[in-house]
PDB file of C-alpha atoms in Angstrom:
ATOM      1  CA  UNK J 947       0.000   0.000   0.000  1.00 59.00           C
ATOM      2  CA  UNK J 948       1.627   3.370  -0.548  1.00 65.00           C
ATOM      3  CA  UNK J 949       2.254   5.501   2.121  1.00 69.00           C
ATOM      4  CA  UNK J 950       1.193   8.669   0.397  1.00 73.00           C
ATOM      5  CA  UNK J 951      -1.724  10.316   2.220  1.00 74.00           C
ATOM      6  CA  UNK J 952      -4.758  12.779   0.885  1.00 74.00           C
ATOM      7  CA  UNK J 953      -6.428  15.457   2.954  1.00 73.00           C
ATOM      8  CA  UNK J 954      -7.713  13.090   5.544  1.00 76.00           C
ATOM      9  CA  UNK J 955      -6.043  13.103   8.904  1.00 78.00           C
ATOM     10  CA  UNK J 956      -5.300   9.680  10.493  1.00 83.00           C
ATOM     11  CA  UNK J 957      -8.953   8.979  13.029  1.00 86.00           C
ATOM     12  CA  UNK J 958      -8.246   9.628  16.371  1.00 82.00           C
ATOM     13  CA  UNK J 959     -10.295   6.842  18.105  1.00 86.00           C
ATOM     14  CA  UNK J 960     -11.740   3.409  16.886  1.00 90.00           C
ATOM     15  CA  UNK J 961     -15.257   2.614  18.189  1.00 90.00           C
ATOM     16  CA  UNK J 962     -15.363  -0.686  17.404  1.00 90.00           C
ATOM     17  CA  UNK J 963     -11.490  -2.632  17.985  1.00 95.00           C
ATOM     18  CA  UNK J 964      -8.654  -0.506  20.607  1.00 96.00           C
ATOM     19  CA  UNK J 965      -5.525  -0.237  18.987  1.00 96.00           C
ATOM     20  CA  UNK J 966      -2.346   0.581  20.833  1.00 96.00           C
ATOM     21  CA  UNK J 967       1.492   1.488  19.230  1.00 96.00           C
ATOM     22  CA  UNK J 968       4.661   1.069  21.305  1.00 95.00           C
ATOM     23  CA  UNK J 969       8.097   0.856  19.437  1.00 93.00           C
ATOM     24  CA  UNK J 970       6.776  -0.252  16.614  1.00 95.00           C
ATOM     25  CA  UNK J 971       4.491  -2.922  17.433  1.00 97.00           C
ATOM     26  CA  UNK J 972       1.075  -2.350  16.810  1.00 97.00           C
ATOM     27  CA  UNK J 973      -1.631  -3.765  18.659  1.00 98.00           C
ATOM     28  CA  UNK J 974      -5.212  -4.236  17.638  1.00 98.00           C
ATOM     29  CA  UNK J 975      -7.692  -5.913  20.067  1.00 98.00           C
ATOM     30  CA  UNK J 976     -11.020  -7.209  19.128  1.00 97.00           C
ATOM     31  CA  UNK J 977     -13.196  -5.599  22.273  1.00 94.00           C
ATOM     32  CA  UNK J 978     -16.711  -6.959  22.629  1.00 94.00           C
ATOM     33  CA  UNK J 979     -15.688  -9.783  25.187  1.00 95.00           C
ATOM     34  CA  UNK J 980     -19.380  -9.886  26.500  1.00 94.00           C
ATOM     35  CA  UNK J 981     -19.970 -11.557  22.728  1.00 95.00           C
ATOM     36  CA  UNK J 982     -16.853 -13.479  22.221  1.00 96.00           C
ATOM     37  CA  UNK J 983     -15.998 -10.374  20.133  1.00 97.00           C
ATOM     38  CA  UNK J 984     -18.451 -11.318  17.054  1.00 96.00           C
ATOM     39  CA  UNK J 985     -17.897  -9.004  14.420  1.00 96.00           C
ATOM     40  CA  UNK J 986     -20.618  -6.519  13.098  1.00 95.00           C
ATOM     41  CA  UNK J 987     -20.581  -4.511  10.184  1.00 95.00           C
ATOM     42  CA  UNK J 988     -19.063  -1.560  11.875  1.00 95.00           C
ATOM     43  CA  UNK J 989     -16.112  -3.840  13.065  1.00 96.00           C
ATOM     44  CA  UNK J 990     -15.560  -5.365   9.551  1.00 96.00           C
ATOM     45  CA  UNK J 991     -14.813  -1.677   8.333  1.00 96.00           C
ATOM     46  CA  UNK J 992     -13.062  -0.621  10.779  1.00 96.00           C
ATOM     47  CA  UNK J 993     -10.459  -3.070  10.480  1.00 97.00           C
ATOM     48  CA  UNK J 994     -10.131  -2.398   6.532  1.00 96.00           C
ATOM     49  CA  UNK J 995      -9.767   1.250   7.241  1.00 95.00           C
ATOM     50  CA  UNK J 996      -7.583   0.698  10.297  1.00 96.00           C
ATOM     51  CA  UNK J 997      -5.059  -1.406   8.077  1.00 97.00           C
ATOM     52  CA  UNK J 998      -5.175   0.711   5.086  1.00 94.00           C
ATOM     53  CA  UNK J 999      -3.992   3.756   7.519  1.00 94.00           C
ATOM     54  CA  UNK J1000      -1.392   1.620   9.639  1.00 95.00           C
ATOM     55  CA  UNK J1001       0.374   0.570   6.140  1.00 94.00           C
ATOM     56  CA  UNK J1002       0.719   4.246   4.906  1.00 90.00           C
ATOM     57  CA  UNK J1003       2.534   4.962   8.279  1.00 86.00           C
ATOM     58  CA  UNK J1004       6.572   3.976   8.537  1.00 82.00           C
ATOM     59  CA  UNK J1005       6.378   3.756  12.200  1.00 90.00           C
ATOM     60  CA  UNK J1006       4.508   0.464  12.548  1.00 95.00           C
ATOM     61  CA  UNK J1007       6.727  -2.440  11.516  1.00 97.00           C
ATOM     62  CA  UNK J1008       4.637  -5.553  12.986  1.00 98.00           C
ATOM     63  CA  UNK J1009       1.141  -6.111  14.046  1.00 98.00           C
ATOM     64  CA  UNK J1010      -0.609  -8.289  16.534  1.00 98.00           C
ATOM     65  CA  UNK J1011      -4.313  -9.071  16.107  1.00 98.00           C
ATOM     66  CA  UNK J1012      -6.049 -10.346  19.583  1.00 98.00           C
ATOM     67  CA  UNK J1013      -9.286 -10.800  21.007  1.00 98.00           C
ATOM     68  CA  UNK J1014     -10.341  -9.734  24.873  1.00 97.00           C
ATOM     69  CA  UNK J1015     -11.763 -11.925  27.160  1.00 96.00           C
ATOM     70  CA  UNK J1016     -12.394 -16.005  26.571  1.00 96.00           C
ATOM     71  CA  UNK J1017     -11.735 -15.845  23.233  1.00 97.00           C
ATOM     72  CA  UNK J1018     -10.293 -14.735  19.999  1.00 98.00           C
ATOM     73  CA  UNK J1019     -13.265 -14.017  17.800  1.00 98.00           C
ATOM     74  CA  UNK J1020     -16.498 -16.324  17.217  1.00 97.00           C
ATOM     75  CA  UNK J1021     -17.359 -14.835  13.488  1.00 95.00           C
ATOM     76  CA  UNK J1022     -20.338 -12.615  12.752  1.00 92.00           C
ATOM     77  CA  UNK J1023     -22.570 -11.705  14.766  1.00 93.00           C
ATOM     78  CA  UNK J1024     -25.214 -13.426  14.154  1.00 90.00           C
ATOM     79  CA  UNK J1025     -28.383 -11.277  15.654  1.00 88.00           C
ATOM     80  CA  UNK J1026     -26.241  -7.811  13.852  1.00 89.00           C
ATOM     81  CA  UNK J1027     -24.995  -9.536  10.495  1.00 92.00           C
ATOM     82  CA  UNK J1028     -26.778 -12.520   9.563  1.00 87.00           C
ATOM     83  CA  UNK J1029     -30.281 -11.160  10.742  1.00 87.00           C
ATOM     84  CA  UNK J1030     -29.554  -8.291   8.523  1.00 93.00           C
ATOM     85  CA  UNK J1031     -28.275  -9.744   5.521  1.00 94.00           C
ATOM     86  CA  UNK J1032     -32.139 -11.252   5.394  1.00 92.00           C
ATOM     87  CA  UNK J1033     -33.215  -7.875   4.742  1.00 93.00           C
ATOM     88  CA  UNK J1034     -30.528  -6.923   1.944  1.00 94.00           C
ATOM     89  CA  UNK J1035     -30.857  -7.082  -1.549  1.00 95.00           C
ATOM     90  CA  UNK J1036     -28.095  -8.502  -4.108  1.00 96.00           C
ATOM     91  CA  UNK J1037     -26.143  -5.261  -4.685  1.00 97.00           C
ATOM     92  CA  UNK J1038     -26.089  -4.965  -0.707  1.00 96.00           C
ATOM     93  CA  UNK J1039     -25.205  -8.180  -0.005  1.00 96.00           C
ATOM     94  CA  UNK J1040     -22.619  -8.059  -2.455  1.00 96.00           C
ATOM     95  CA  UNK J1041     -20.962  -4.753  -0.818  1.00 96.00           C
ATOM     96  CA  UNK J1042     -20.858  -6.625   2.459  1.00 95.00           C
ATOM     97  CA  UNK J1043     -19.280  -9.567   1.419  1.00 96.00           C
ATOM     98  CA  UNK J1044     -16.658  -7.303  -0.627  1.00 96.00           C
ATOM     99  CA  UNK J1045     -16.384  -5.628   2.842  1.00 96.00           C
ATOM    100  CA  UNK J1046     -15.638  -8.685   4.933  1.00 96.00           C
ATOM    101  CA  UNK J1047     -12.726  -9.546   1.890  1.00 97.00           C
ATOM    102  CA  UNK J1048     -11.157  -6.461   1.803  1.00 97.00           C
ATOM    103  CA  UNK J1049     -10.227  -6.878   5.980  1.00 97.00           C
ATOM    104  CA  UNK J1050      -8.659 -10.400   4.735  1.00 97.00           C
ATOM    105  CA  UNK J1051      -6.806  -8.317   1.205  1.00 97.00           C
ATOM    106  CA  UNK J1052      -5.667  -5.657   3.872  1.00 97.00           C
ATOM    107  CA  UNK J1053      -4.018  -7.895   6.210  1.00 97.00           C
ATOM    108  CA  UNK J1054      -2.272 -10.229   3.306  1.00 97.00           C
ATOM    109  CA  UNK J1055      -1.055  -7.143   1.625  1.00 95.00           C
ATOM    110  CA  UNK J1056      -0.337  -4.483   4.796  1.00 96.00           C
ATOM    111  CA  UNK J1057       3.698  -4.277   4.573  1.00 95.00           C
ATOM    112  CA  UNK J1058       4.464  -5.759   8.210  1.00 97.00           C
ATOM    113  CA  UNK J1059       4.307  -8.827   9.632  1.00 98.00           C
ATOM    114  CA  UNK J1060       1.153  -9.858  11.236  1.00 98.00           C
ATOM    115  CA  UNK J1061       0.785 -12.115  13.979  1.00 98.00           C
ATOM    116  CA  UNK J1062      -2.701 -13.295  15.264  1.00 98.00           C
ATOM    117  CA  UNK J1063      -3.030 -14.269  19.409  1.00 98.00           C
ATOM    118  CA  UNK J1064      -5.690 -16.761  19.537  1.00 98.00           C
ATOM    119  CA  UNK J1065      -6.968 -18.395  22.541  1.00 98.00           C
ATOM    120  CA  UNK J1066     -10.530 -20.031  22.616  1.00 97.00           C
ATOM    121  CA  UNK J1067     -12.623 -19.526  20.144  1.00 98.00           C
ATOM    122  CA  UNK J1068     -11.993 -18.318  16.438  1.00 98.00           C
ATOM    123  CA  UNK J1069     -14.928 -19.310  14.146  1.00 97.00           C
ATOM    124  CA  UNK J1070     -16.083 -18.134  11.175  1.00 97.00           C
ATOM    125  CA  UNK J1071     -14.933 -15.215  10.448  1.00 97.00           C
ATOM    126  CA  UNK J1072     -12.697 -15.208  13.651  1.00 98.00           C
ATOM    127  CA  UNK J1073     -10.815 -18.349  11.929  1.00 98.00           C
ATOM    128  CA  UNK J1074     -10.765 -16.728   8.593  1.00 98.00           C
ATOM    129  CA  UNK J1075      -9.103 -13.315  10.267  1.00 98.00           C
ATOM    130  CA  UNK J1076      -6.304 -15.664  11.942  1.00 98.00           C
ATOM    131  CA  UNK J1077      -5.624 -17.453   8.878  1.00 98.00           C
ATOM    132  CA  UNK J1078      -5.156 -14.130   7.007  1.00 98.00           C
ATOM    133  CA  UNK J1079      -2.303 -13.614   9.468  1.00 98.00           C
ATOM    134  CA  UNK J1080       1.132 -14.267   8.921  1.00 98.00           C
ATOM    135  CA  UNK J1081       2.008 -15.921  12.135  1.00 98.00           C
ATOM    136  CA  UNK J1082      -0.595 -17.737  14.231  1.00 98.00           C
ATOM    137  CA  UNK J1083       0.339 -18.209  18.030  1.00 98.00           C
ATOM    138  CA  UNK J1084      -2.067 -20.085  20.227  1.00 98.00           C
ATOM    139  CA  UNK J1085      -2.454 -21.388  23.341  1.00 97.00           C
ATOM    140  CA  UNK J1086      -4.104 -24.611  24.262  1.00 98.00           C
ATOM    141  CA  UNK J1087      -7.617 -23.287  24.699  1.00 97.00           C
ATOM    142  CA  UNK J1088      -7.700 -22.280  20.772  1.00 98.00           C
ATOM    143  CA  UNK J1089     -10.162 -24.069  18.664  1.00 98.00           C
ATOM    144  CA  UNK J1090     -10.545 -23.089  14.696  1.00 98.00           C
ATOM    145  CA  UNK J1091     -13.902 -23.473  12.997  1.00 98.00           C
ATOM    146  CA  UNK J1092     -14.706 -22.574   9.383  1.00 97.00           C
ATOM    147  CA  UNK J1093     -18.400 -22.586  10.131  1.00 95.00           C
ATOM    148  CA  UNK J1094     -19.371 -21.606   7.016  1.00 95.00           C
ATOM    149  CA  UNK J1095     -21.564 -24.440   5.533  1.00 96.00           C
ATOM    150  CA  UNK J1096     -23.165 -24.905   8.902  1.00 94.00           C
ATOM    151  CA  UNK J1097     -25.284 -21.501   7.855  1.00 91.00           C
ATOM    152  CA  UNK J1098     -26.179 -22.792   4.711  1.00 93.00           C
ATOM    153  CA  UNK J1099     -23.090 -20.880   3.101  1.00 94.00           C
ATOM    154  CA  UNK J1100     -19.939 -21.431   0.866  1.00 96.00           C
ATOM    155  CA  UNK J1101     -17.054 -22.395   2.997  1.00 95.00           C
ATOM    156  CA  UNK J1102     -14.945 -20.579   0.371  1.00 94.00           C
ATOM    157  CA  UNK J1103     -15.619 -17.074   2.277  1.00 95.00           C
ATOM    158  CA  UNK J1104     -13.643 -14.270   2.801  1.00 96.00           C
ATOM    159  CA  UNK J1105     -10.934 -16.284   0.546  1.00 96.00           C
ATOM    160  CA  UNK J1106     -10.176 -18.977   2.758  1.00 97.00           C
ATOM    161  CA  UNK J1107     -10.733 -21.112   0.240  1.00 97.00           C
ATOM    162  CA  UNK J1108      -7.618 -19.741  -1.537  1.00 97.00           C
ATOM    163  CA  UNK J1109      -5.756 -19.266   1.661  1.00 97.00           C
ATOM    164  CA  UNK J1110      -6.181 -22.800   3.575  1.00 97.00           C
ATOM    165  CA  UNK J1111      -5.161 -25.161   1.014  1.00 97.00           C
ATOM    166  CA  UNK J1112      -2.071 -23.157   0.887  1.00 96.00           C
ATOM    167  CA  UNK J1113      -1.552 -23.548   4.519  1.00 97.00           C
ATOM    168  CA  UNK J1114      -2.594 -26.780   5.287  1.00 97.00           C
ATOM    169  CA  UNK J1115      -2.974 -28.647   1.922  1.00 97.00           C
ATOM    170  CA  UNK J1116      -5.828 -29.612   0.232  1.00 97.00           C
ATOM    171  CA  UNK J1117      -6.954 -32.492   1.896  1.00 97.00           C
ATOM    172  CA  UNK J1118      -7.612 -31.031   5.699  1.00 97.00           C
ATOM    173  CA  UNK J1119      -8.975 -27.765   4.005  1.00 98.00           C
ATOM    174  CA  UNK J1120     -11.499 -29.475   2.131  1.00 98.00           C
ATOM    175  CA  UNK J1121     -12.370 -31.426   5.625  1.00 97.00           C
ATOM    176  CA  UNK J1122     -12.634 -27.901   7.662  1.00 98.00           C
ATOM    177  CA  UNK J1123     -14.191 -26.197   4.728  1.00 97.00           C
ATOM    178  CA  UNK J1124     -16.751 -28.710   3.691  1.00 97.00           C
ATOM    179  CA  UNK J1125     -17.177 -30.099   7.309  1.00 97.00           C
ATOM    180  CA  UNK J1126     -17.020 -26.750   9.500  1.00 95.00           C
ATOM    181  CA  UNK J1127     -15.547 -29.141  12.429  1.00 93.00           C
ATOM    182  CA  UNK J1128     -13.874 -27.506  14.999  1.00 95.00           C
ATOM    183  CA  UNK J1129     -10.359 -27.847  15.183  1.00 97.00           C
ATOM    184  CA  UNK J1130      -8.305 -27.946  18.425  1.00 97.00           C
ATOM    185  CA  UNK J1131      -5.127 -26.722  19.222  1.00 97.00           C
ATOM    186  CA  UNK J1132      -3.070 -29.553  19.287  1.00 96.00           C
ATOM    187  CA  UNK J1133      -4.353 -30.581  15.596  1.00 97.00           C
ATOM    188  CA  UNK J1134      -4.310 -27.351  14.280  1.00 98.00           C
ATOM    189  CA  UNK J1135      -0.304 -27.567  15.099  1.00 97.00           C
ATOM    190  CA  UNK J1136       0.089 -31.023  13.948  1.00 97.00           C
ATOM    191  CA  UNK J1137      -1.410 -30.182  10.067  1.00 98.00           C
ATOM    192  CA  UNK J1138       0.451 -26.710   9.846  1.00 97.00           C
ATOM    193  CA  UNK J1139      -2.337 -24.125  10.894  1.00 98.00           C
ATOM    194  CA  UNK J1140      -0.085 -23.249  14.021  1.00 98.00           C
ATOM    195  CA  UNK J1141       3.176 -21.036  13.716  1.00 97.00           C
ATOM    196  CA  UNK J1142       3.568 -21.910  17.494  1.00 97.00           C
ATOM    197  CA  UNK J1143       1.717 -23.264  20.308  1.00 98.00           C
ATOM    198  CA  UNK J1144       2.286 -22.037  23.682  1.00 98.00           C
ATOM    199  CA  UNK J1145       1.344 -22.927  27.209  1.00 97.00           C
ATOM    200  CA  UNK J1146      -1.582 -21.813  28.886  1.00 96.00           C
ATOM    201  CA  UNK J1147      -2.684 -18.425  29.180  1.00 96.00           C
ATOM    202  CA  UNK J1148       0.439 -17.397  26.915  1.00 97.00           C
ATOM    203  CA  UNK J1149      -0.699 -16.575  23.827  1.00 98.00           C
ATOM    204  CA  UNK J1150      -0.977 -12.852  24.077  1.00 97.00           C
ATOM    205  CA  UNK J1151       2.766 -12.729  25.648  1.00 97.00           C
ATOM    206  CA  UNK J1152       4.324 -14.919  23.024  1.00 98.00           C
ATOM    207  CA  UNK J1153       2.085 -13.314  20.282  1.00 98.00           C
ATOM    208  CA  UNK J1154       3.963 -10.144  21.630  1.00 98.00           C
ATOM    209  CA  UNK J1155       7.368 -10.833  21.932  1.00 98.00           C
ATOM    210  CA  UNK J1156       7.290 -12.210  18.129  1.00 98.00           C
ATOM    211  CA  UNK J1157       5.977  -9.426  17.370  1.00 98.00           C
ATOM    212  CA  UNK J1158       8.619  -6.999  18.775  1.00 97.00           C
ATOM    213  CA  UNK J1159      11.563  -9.209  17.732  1.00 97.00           C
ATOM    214  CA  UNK J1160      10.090  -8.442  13.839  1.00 97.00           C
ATOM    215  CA  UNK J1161       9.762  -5.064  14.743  1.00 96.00           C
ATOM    216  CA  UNK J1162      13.433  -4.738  15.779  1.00 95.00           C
ATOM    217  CA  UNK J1163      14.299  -7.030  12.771  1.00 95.00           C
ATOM    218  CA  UNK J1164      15.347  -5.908   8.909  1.00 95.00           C
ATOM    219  CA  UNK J1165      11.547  -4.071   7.895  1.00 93.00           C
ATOM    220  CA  UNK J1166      12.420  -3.733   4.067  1.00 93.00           C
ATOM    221  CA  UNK J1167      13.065  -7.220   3.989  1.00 95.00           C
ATOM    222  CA  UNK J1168      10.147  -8.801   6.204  1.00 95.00           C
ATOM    223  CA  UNK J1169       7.611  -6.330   4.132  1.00 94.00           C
ATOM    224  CA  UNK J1170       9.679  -7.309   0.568  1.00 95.00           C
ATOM    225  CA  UNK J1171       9.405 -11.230   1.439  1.00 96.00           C
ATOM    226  CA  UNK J1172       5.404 -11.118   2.682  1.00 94.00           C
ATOM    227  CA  UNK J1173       5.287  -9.604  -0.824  1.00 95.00           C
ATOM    228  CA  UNK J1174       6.863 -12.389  -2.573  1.00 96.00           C
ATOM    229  CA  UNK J1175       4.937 -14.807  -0.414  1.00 95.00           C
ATOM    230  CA  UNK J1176       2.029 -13.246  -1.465  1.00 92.00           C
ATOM    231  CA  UNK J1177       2.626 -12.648  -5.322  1.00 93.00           C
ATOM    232  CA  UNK J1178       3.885 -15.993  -5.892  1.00 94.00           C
ATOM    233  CA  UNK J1179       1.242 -18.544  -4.542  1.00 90.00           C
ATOM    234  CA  UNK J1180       0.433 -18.210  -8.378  1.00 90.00           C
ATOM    235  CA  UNK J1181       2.986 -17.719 -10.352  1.00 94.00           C
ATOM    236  CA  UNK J1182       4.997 -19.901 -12.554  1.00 94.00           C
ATOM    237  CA  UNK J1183       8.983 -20.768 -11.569  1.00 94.00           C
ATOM    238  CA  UNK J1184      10.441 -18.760 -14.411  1.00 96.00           C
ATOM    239  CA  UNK J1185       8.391 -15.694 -13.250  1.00 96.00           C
ATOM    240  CA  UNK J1186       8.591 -16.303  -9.826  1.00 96.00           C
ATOM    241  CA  UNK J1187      12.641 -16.630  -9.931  1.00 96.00           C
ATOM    242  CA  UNK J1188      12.683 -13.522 -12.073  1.00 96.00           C
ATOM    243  CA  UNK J1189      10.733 -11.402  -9.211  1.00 94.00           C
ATOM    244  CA  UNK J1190      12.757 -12.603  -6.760  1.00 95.00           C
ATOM    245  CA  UNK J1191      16.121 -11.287  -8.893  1.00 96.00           C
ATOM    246  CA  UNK J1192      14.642  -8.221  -8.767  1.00 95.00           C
ATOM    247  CA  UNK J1193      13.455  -7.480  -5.359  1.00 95.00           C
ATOM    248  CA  UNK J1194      17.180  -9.075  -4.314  1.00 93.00           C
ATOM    249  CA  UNK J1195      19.132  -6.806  -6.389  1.00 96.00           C
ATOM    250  CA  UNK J1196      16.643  -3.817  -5.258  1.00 92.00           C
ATOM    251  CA  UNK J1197      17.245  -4.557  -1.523  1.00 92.00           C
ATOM    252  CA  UNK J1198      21.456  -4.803  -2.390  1.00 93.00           C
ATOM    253  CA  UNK J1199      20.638  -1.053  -2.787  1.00 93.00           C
ATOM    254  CA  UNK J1200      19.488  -0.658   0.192  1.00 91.00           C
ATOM    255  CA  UNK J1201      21.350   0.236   3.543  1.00 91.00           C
ATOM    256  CA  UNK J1202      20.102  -2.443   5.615  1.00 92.00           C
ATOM    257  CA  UNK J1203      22.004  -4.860   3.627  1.00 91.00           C
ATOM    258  CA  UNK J1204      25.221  -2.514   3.558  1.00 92.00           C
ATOM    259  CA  UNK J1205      24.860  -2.130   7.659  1.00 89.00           C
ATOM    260  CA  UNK J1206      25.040  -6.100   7.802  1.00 91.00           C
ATOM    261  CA  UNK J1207      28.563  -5.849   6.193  1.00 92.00           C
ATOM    262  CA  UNK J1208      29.535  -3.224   8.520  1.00 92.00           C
ATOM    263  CA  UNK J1209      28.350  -4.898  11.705  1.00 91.00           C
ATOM    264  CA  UNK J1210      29.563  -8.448  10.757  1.00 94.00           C
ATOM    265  CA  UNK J1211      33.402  -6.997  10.055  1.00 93.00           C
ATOM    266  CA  UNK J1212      33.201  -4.775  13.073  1.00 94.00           C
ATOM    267  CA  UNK J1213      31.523  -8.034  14.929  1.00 93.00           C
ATOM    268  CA  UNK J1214      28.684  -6.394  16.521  1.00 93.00           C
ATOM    269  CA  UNK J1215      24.904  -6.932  16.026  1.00 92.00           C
ATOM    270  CA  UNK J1216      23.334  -4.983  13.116  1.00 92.00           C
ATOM    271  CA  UNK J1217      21.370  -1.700  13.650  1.00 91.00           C
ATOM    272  CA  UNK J1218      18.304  -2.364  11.400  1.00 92.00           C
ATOM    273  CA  UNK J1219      16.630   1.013   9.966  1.00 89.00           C
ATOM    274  CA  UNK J1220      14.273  -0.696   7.774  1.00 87.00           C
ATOM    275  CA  UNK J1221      15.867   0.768   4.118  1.00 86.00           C
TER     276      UNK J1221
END
């Protein structure tokens, strides 16, 4: 996303997540505990808007996505979202469902590191937000559900239909797709969903100090590699190894790469400025 602004000045206060900033890490907590932080249409837009602004600043260089209370997120709500969606025609319905996408776009394509904190529940929605992540740290509370089908709806949502198989193969993402079973913690780590599984209770503190060692780490390069990550799920080898050239030679510009050289001769650990 490019960091040039228009007229608009950043918004001052979130109504529906709390976002906090401290040396670089980014925080952004799902806050309606009292509903295991079910999403509603204000909450879906906030988070698009919230990670459009984020990427266009240079002072947040990772992310953590959590959820207050007992769990992480259990999906849409379903008195605020799915009673609604009754009432909307196609055009509507279509804008919403563009809505709930553009949160998953934002967080594949934001130019930091994301790392999701999940404990309990993440359904729906919830799951779909932590799979969206780049790193998913859980505790052994965290259970994944892709509920979809149980509503009577496409399991493919929000693109996790693109983004599972990738993760977990095929095979299990047809079985949580098609199946909307819940998936436990230990499983979840056993097929690849996990990036890490911590003890009890530890999520949000491991979740954390991933997140600050990226944020201390080489920025250009973490943001350059998501990228590639991203761009290449679907490209051929010859293309693929030709981006890749590119973005390396790019980055040999850069002074990151030059301050490596320095610190390894003068044996000392490198002072990362993210260029």
């Amino acid at each position: 996303m490019s960091p040039f602004t228009g007229s608009a000045a950043p918004t001052p206060e979130w109504e529906h997540l709390r976002l906090t900033v401290d040396e670089g890490v980014a925080t952004v907590t799902l806050a309606r505990p009292d509903k295991l932080n079910a999403l509603t249409f204000g909450a879906y837009a906030d988070l698009r808007d919230l990670l459009a602004e984020l990427s266009r600043t240079r002072s947040v260089r990772a992310l953590v996505l959590a959820g207050e209370g007992r769990g992480f997120c259990s999906g849409g709500d379903v008195d605020e979202i799915i009673g609604a969606t009754l009432a909307m025609d196609t055009a509507q319905l279509l804008d919403f469902n563009r809505m709930t996408g553009q949160v998953v776009r934002a967080l594949r394509e934001c130019p930091f590191p994301v790392v999701a904190a999940v404990h309990g529940v993440a359904a729906g929605a919830g799951a779909v937000l932590a799979l969206a992540a780049d790193f998913r740290v859980a505790d052994p509370s965290a259970r994944f559900a892709f509920l979809f089908t149980r509503v009577g709806l496409s399991g493919g949502d929000m693109g996790a239909a693109y983004l599972l198989p990738r993760v977990v193969g095929l095979g299990h993402a047809t079985r949580l797709l098609m199946l909307g079973e819940p998936v436990r913690a230990p499983e979840a780590e056993r097929i690849g969903l996990l990036s890490e599984l911590t003890d009890e209770g530890r999520a949000d503190e491991a979740a954390a100090a991933l997140a600050r060692r990226l944020a201390e780490g080489p920025a250009l390069a973490y943001a350059q590699t998501k990228a590639l990550l991203t761009a290449e799920l679907d490209m051929p080898l010859a293309a693929s190894v030709e981006l890749d050239a590119a973005t390396q030679a790019l980055l040999m510009n850069g002074e990151d790469y030059a301050e490596f050289h320095s610190a390894f001769t003068a044996k000392r650990a490198p002072k990362w400025r993210g260029r």
